[in-house]
Amino acid sequence: QKEVEQDPGPLSVPEGAIVSLNCTYSNSAFQYFMWYRQYSRKGPELLMYTYSSGNKEDGRFTAQVDKSSKYISLFIRDSQPSDSATYLCAMSVKGSSNTGKLIFGQGTTLQVKP
Amino acid sequence: DVKVTQSSRYLVKRTGEKVFLECVQDMDHENMFWYRQDPGLGLRLIYFSYDVKMKEKGDIPEGYSVSREKKERFSLILESASTNQTSMYLCASSFLTAVGEQYFGPGTRLTVT
């Protein structure tokens, strides 16, 4: 079993829809949770960063962490064609000797149709 | 703006060749990473380095080596390229204590024939 599981999709939605992207994990030591966005033919870029359970909002994006269920989500409101990309969740262990090392999910490909 | 550059966007090599992939960052980051990205498998860490001349194995180091002679430059070496090393290779960098925020280069699409 992979440490981090993410449905690769693809996910196709109409413009304006609410999108929900999810990851599950098995390592209860994970304490830092990230979402990266990767456009076609580009490297990933950090989109959202959370520490501990709860919600974090940034514009149309909301990151949610439920440590009791080992489940994280990214919600995109009023989705736009420019949101079409691959979204990767990533996690890290606090105080790990491998400082900065991340474990990534497989990535979910999202297409938002005009 | 942080910039991470990789020496080539596309590379085609023959089986058995020695391959060098170069990565340079301009933000004085201590950490540098090499990943490969394959469909359905996501990003997998090959090697990382937290200081000049220091290196640590990641999850899939077999068939690869690395070199970090200068802080801004991190090289990935395929000693004898094989077809199963055909992949997208991504370099990233971060500050030593930055847990989570990595800056990625555009990637090198390597094809081994």
PDB file of C-alpha atoms in Angstrom:
ATOM      1  CA  GLN A   1       0.000   0.000   0.000  1.00  0.00           C
ATOM      2  CA  LYS A   2       1.294   3.432  -0.935  1.00  0.00           C
ATOM      3  CA  GLU A   3       1.788   5.936   1.880  1.00  0.00           C
ATOM      4  CA  VAL A   4      -0.299   8.489  -0.007  1.00  0.00           C
ATOM      5  CA  GLU A   5      -3.171   7.569  -2.320  1.00  0.00           C
ATOM      6  CA  GLN A   6      -4.758   9.923  -4.825  1.00  0.00           C
ATOM      7  CA  ASP A   7      -7.245   9.137  -7.577  1.00  0.00           C
ATOM      8  CA  PRO A   8      -5.499  10.047 -10.867  1.00  0.00           C
ATOM      9  CA  GLY A   9      -8.764  10.885 -12.630  1.00  0.00           C
ATOM     10  CA  PRO A  10      -9.086  12.433 -15.132  1.00  0.00           C
ATOM     11  CA  LEU A  11     -11.778  14.659 -13.707  1.00  0.00           C
ATOM     12  CA  SER A  12     -13.793  16.784 -16.131  1.00  0.00           C
ATOM     13  CA  VAL A  13     -16.180  19.494 -14.907  1.00  0.00           C
ATOM     14  CA  PRO A  14     -18.048  22.430 -16.464  1.00  0.00           C
ATOM     15  CA  GLU A  15     -16.871  25.959 -15.789  1.00  0.00           C
ATOM     16  CA  GLY A  16     -18.270  27.307 -12.525  1.00  0.00           C
ATOM     17  CA  ALA A  17     -18.512  23.901 -10.830  1.00  0.00           C
ATOM     18  CA  ILE A  18     -17.183  23.163  -7.369  1.00  0.00           C
ATOM     19  CA  VAL A  19     -14.297  20.718  -7.576  1.00  0.00           C
ATOM     20  CA  SER A  20     -13.251  18.354  -4.806  1.00  0.00           C
ATOM     21  CA  LEU A  21      -9.844  16.682  -4.918  1.00  0.00           C
ATOM     22  CA  ASN A  22      -8.842  14.176  -2.267  1.00  0.00           C
ATOM     23  CA  CYS A  23      -5.956  12.194  -0.833  1.00  0.00           C
ATOM     24  CA  THR A  24      -5.744   9.540   1.831  1.00  0.00           C
ATOM     25  CA  TYR A  25      -2.628   8.571   3.722  1.00  0.00           C
ATOM     26  CA  SER A  26      -1.483   5.834   6.028  1.00  0.00           C
ATOM     27  CA  ASN A  27       1.368   7.406   8.009  1.00  0.00           C
ATOM     28  CA  SER A  28      -0.034   9.069  11.129  1.00  0.00           C
ATOM     29  CA  ALA A  29       3.281  10.916  11.604  1.00  0.00           C
ATOM     30  CA  PHE A  30       2.506  13.258   8.678  1.00  0.00           C
ATOM     31  CA  GLN A  31       1.905  16.760  10.006  1.00  0.00           C
ATOM     32  CA  TYR A  32       2.464  19.050   7.020  1.00  0.00           C
ATOM     33  CA  PHE A  33       0.114  18.875   4.058  1.00  0.00           C
ATOM     34  CA  MET A  34       0.535  20.571   0.712  1.00  0.00           C
ATOM     35  CA  TRP A  35      -1.226  20.882  -2.609  1.00  0.00           C
ATOM     36  CA  TYR A  36       0.836  21.509  -5.705  1.00  0.00           C
ATOM     37  CA  ARG A  37      -0.525  22.467  -9.121  1.00  0.00           C
ATOM     38  CA  GLN A  38       1.220  21.377 -12.298  1.00  0.00           C
ATOM     39  CA  TYR A  39       0.331  22.809 -15.684  1.00  0.00           C
ATOM     40  CA  SER A  40       1.142  20.827 -18.802  1.00  0.00           C
ATOM     41  CA  ARG A  41       4.874  20.840 -19.640  1.00  0.00           C
ATOM     42  CA  LYS A  42       5.720  22.736 -16.445  1.00  0.00           C
ATOM     43  CA  GLY A  43       7.074  21.828 -13.013  1.00  0.00           C
ATOM     44  CA  PRO A  44       4.729  21.699  -9.992  1.00  0.00           C
ATOM     45  CA  GLU A  45       4.168  24.891  -7.989  1.00  0.00           C
ATOM     46  CA  LEU A  46       2.985  25.162  -4.413  1.00  0.00           C
ATOM     47  CA  LEU A  47      -0.685  26.110  -4.188  1.00  0.00           C
ATOM     48  CA  MET A  48      -1.708  25.542  -0.573  1.00  0.00           C
ATOM     49  CA  TYR A  49       0.106  24.601   2.632  1.00  0.00           C
ATOM     50  CA  THR A  50      -1.509  23.517   5.900  1.00  0.00           C
ATOM     51  CA  TYR A  51      -0.321  22.298   9.250  1.00  0.00           C
ATOM     52  CA  SER A  52      -2.675  20.383  11.563  1.00  0.00           C
ATOM     53  CA  SER A  53      -6.343  19.602  11.100  1.00  0.00           C
ATOM     54  CA  GLY A  54      -8.915  22.101   9.902  1.00  0.00           C
ATOM     55  CA  ASN A  55      -9.563  24.365   6.940  1.00  0.00           C
ATOM     56  CA  LYS A  56      -7.455  26.966   5.197  1.00  0.00           C
ATOM     57  CA  GLU A  57      -8.883  29.294   2.591  1.00  0.00           C
ATOM     58  CA  ASP A  58      -7.137  31.254  -0.145  1.00  0.00           C
ATOM     59  CA  GLY A  59      -9.437  32.915  -2.638  1.00  0.00           C
ATOM     60  CA  ARG A  60     -11.353  30.217  -4.513  1.00  0.00           C
ATOM     61  CA  PHE A  61      -9.283  27.451  -2.938  1.00  0.00           C
ATOM     62  CA  THR A  62      -9.907  25.701   0.387  1.00  0.00           C
ATOM     63  CA  ALA A  63      -7.620  23.041   1.831  1.00  0.00           C
ATOM     64  CA  GLN A  64      -9.061  20.718   4.431  1.00  0.00           C
ATOM     65  CA  VAL A  65      -7.219  18.273   6.681  1.00  0.00           C
ATOM     66  CA  ASP A  66      -8.866  15.553   8.764  1.00  0.00           C
ATOM     67  CA  LYS A  67      -6.101  13.804  10.681  1.00  0.00           C
ATOM     68  CA  SER A  68      -8.469  11.445  12.473  1.00  0.00           C
ATOM     69  CA  SER A  69      -9.549  10.011   9.113  1.00  0.00           C
ATOM     70  CA  LYS A  70      -6.128  10.500   7.463  1.00  0.00           C
ATOM     71  CA  TYR A  71      -7.823  12.396   4.666  1.00  0.00           C
ATOM     72  CA  ILE A  72      -7.091  15.716   2.988  1.00  0.00           C
ATOM     73  CA  SER A  73      -9.087  17.636   0.414  1.00  0.00           C
ATOM     74  CA  LEU A  74      -8.741  20.592  -1.903  1.00  0.00           C
ATOM     75  CA  PHE A  75     -11.906  22.417  -2.931  1.00  0.00           C
ATOM     76  CA  ILE A  76     -12.014  24.792  -5.881  1.00  0.00           C
ATOM     77  CA  ARG A  77     -15.025  27.103  -6.063  1.00  0.00           C
ATOM     78  CA  ASP A  78     -16.252  28.671  -9.293  1.00  0.00           C
ATOM     79  CA  SER A  79     -13.771  26.618 -11.294  1.00  0.00           C
ATOM     80  CA  GLN A  80     -12.242  28.234 -14.381  1.00  0.00           C
ATOM     81  CA  PRO A  81     -10.673  26.766 -17.536  1.00  0.00           C
ATOM     82  CA  SER A  82      -7.366  28.165 -16.239  1.00  0.00           C
ATOM     83  CA  ASP A  83      -7.659  25.714 -13.309  1.00  0.00           C
ATOM     84  CA  SER A  84      -7.136  22.835 -15.751  1.00  0.00           C
ATOM     85  CA  ALA A  85      -3.983  21.153 -14.487  1.00  0.00           C
ATOM     86  CA  THR A  86      -2.723  18.201 -12.492  1.00  0.00           C
ATOM     87  CA  TYR A  87      -3.090  18.612  -8.733  1.00  0.00           C
ATOM     88  CA  LEU A  88      -0.672  16.754  -6.487  1.00  0.00           C
ATOM     89  CA  CYS A  89      -1.032  16.342  -2.757  1.00  0.00           C
ATOM     90  CA  ALA A  90       2.170  16.107  -0.732  1.00  0.00           C
ATOM     91  CA  MET A  91       2.962  15.395   2.902  1.00  0.00           C
ATOM     92  CA  SER A  92       5.854  15.606   5.282  1.00  0.00           C
ATOM     93  CA  VAL A  93       6.846  14.490   8.731  1.00  0.00           C
ATOM     94  CA  LYS A  94       7.736  17.118  11.314  1.00  0.00           C
ATOM     95  CA  GLY A  95      11.214  16.794  12.714  1.00  0.00           C
ATOM     96  CA  SER A  96      12.214  14.154  10.222  1.00  0.00           C
ATOM     97  CA  SER A  97      15.921  13.725   9.722  1.00  0.00           C
ATOM     98  CA  ASN A  98      15.095  14.074   6.039  1.00  0.00           C
ATOM     99  CA  THR A  99      14.299  17.764   6.391  1.00  0.00           C
ATOM    100  CA  GLY A 100      12.208  18.999   3.510  1.00  0.00           C
ATOM    101  CA  LYS A 101      11.500  15.540   2.124  1.00  0.00           C
ATOM    102  CA  LEU A 102       7.982  15.218   0.722  1.00  0.00           C
ATOM    103  CA  ILE A 103       5.834  12.219  -0.136  1.00  0.00           C
ATOM    104  CA  PHE A 104       3.613  12.912  -3.139  1.00  0.00           C
ATOM    105  CA  GLY A 105       0.337  11.441  -4.275  1.00  0.00           C
ATOM    106  CA  GLN A 106      -0.044  10.266  -7.869  1.00  0.00           C
ATOM    107  CA  GLY A 107      -1.737  13.498  -8.937  1.00  0.00           C
ATOM    108  CA  THR A 108      -5.294  14.131 -10.235  1.00  0.00           C
ATOM    109  CA  THR A 109      -5.720  15.590 -13.715  1.00  0.00           C
ATOM    110  CA  LEU A 110      -8.505  18.174 -13.824  1.00  0.00           C
ATOM    111  CA  GLN A 111     -10.123  19.629 -16.915  1.00  0.00           C
ATOM    112  CA  VAL A 112     -12.540  22.523 -16.618  1.00  0.00           C
ATOM    113  CA  LYS A 113     -14.609  22.913 -19.766  1.00  0.00           C
ATOM    114  CA  PRO A 114     -15.865  26.381 -20.842  1.00  0.00           C
TER     115      PRO A 114
ATOM    116  CA  ASP B   1      11.346  35.221  -8.355  1.00  0.00           C
ATOM    117  CA  VAL B   2      12.936  31.904  -7.519  1.00  0.00           C
ATOM    118  CA  LYS B   3      14.326  30.266 -10.553  1.00  0.00           C
ATOM    119  CA  VAL B   4      15.240  26.621 -10.965  1.00  0.00           C
ATOM    120  CA  THR B   5      16.599  25.782 -14.381  1.00  0.00           C
ATOM    121  CA  GLN B   6      17.336  22.420 -15.948  1.00  0.00           C
ATOM    122  CA  SER B   7      19.872  21.939 -18.706  1.00  0.00           C
ATOM    123  CA  SER B   8      17.558  20.343 -21.272  1.00  0.00           C
ATOM    124  CA  ARG B   9      13.806  20.142 -21.841  1.00  0.00           C
ATOM    125  CA  TYR B  10      14.046  17.073 -24.063  1.00  0.00           C
ATOM    126  CA  LEU B  11      16.800  14.478 -24.319  1.00  0.00           C
ATOM    127  CA  VAL B  12      17.104  11.276 -26.334  1.00  0.00           C
ATOM    128  CA  LYS B  13      19.840   8.811 -25.420  1.00  0.00           C
ATOM    129  CA  ARG B  14      20.773   5.269 -26.335  1.00  0.00           C
ATOM    130  CA  THR B  15      20.813   2.308 -23.965  1.00  0.00           C
ATOM    131  CA  GLY B  16      24.127   2.105 -22.125  1.00  0.00           C
ATOM    132  CA  GLU B  17      25.047   5.762 -22.522  1.00  0.00           C
ATOM    133  CA  LYS B  18      26.085   7.854 -19.541  1.00  0.00           C
ATOM    134  CA  VAL B  19      23.631  10.701 -19.079  1.00  0.00           C
ATOM    135  CA  PHE B  20      24.058  13.948 -17.145  1.00  0.00           C
ATOM    136  CA  LEU B  21      21.104  16.081 -16.093  1.00  0.00           C
ATOM    137  CA  GLU B  22      21.989  19.460 -14.638  1.00  0.00           C
ATOM    138  CA  CYS B  23      19.974  21.662 -12.319  1.00  0.00           C
ATOM    139  CA  VAL B  24      20.772  25.190 -11.153  1.00  0.00           C
ATOM    140  CA  GLN B  25      18.907  27.322  -8.607  1.00  0.00           C
ATOM    141  CA  ASP B  26      19.441  31.010  -7.889  1.00  0.00           C
ATOM    142  CA  MET B  27      17.895  31.361  -4.407  1.00  0.00           C
ATOM    143  CA  ASP B  28      20.776  30.160  -2.239  1.00  0.00           C
ATOM    144  CA  HIS B  29      18.690  27.150  -1.152  1.00  0.00           C
ATOM    145  CA  GLU B  30      20.407  24.497   0.940  1.00  0.00           C
ATOM    146  CA  ASN B  31      18.183  21.597  -0.163  1.00  0.00           C
ATOM    147  CA  MET B  32      18.058  20.242  -3.682  1.00  0.00           C
ATOM    148  CA  PHE B  33      16.090  17.262  -4.952  1.00  0.00           C
ATOM    149  CA  TRP B  34      15.806  15.037  -7.995  1.00  0.00           C
ATOM    150  CA  TYR B  35      12.476  13.346  -8.766  1.00  0.00           C
ATOM    151  CA  ARG B  36      11.146  11.307 -11.602  1.00  0.00           C
ATOM    152  CA  GLN B  37       7.520  11.542 -12.642  1.00  0.00           C
ATOM    153  CA  ASP B  38       5.698   8.694 -14.347  1.00  0.00           C
ATOM    154  CA  PRO B  39       1.988   8.314 -15.194  1.00  0.00           C
ATOM    155  CA  GLY B  40       0.096   6.676 -12.356  1.00  0.00           C
ATOM    156  CA  LEU B  41       3.103   6.790 -10.026  1.00  0.00           C
ATOM    157  CA  GLY B  42       3.380  10.497  -9.299  1.00  0.00           C
ATOM    158  CA  LEU B  43       6.651  12.041  -8.180  1.00  0.00           C
ATOM    159  CA  ARG B  44       9.223   9.693  -6.711  1.00  0.00           C
ATOM    160  CA  LEU B  45      12.346  10.956  -4.979  1.00  0.00           C
ATOM    161  CA  ILE B  46      15.619   9.704  -6.435  1.00  0.00           C
ATOM    162  CA  TYR B  47      18.215  11.633  -4.394  1.00  0.00           C
ATOM    163  CA  PHE B  48      18.427  14.792  -2.373  1.00  0.00           C
ATOM    164  CA  SER B  49      21.151  16.975  -0.944  1.00  0.00           C
ATOM    165  CA  TYR B  50      21.054  19.352   2.015  1.00  0.00           C
ATOM    166  CA  ASP B  51      24.543  20.783   1.587  1.00  0.00           C
ATOM    167  CA  VAL B  52      27.469  20.900  -0.791  1.00  0.00           C
ATOM    168  CA  LYS B  53      29.006  17.456  -1.233  1.00  0.00           C
ATOM    169  CA  MET B  54      26.245  15.899   0.907  1.00  0.00           C
ATOM    170  CA  LYS B  55      23.715  13.511  -0.578  1.00  0.00           C
ATOM    171  CA  GLU B  56      21.011  11.187   0.652  1.00  0.00           C
ATOM    172  CA  LYS B  57      19.245   8.381  -1.173  1.00  0.00           C
ATOM    173  CA  GLY B  58      15.592   8.802  -1.857  1.00  0.00           C
ATOM    174  CA  ASP B  59      13.074   6.085  -2.591  1.00  0.00           C
ATOM    175  CA  ILE B  60      14.418   4.915  -5.966  1.00  0.00           C
ATOM    176  CA  PRO B  61      18.199   5.572  -6.160  1.00  0.00           C
ATOM    177  CA  GLU B  62      19.142   2.416  -8.074  1.00  0.00           C
ATOM    178  CA  GLY B  63      20.820   3.182 -11.375  1.00  0.00           C
ATOM    179  CA  TYR B  64      21.412   6.837 -10.484  1.00  0.00           C
ATOM    180  CA  SER B  65      24.096   8.898  -8.805  1.00  0.00           C
ATOM    181  CA  VAL B  66      24.343  12.600  -7.998  1.00  0.00           C
ATOM    182  CA  SER B  67      26.928  15.311  -7.587  1.00  0.00           C
ATOM    183  CA  ARG B  68      26.789  18.579  -5.716  1.00  0.00           C
ATOM    184  CA  GLU B  69      30.056  20.463  -5.961  1.00  0.00           C
ATOM    185  CA  LYS B  70      28.534  23.933  -5.647  1.00  0.00           C
ATOM    186  CA  LYS B  71      25.548  25.075  -3.619  1.00  0.00           C
ATOM    187  CA  GLU B  72      23.552  26.218  -6.627  1.00  0.00           C
ATOM    188  CA  ARG B  73      24.103  23.159  -8.813  1.00  0.00           C
ATOM    189  CA  PHE B  74      22.880  19.588  -8.451  1.00  0.00           C
ATOM    190  CA  SER B  75      23.569  16.995 -11.122  1.00  0.00           C
ATOM    191  CA  LEU B  76      21.844  13.674 -11.719  1.00  0.00           C
ATOM    192  CA  ILE B  77      23.875  10.984 -13.452  1.00  0.00           C
ATOM    193  CA  LEU B  78      22.573   7.875 -15.136  1.00  0.00           C
ATOM    194  CA  GLU B  79      25.665   5.667 -15.226  1.00  0.00           C
ATOM    195  CA  SER B  80      24.344   3.360 -17.947  1.00  0.00           C
ATOM    196  CA  ALA B  81      20.977   4.450 -19.267  1.00  0.00           C
ATOM    197  CA  SER B  82      18.272   1.820 -19.660  1.00  0.00           C
ATOM    198  CA  THR B  83      14.861   1.967 -21.307  1.00  0.00           C
ATOM    199  CA  ASN B  84      13.108   1.812 -17.917  1.00  0.00           C
ATOM    200  CA  GLN B  85      14.705   5.165 -17.091  1.00  0.00           C
ATOM    201  CA  THR B  86      12.638   6.851 -19.780  1.00  0.00           C
ATOM    202  CA  SER B  87      10.739   9.419 -17.741  1.00  0.00           C
ATOM    203  CA  MET B  88      10.209  13.061 -16.821  1.00  0.00           C
ATOM    204  CA  TYR B  89      12.937  14.234 -14.440  1.00  0.00           C
ATOM    205  CA  LEU B  90      12.207  17.150 -12.137  1.00  0.00           C
ATOM    206  CA  CYS B  91      14.660  19.087 -10.018  1.00  0.00           C
ATOM    207  CA  ALA B  92      13.545  21.082  -6.969  1.00  0.00           C
ATOM    208  CA  SER B  93      15.118  23.225  -4.274  1.00  0.00           C
ATOM    209  CA  SER B  94      14.127  24.602  -0.869  1.00  0.00           C
ATOM    210  CA  PHE B  95      15.511  26.261   2.227  1.00  0.00           C
ATOM    211  CA  LEU B  96      16.905  23.870   4.833  1.00  0.00           C
ATOM    212  CA  THR B  97      14.093  24.399   7.331  1.00  0.00           C
ATOM    213  CA  ALA B  98      11.276  24.853   4.816  1.00  0.00           C
ATOM    214  CA  VAL B  99       8.994  21.867   5.333  1.00  0.00           C
ATOM    215  CA  GLY B 100       6.874  21.639   2.231  1.00  0.00           C
ATOM    216  CA  GLU B 101       7.738  24.554   0.017  1.00  0.00           C
ATOM    217  CA  GLN B 102       9.832  23.274  -2.828  1.00  0.00           C
ATOM    218  CA  TYR B 103      10.516  25.151  -6.047  1.00  0.00           C
ATOM    219  CA  PHE B 104      10.581  23.048  -9.184  1.00  0.00           C
ATOM    220  CA  GLY B 105      12.301  23.361 -12.508  1.00  0.00           C
ATOM    221  CA  PRO B 106      10.417  22.803 -15.790  1.00  0.00           C
ATOM    222  CA  GLY B 107      11.560  19.180 -16.096  1.00  0.00           C
ATOM    223  CA  THR B 108      13.600  17.159 -18.584  1.00  0.00           C
ATOM    224  CA  ARG B 109      11.797  14.588 -20.689  1.00  0.00           C
ATOM    225  CA  LEU B 110      14.360  11.807 -21.162  1.00  0.00           C
ATOM    226  CA  THR B 111      13.810   9.063 -23.702  1.00  0.00           C
ATOM    227  CA  VAL B 112      16.181   6.091 -23.712  1.00  0.00           C
ATOM    228  CA  THR B 113      16.031   3.985 -26.872  1.00  0.00           C
TER     229      THR B 113
END
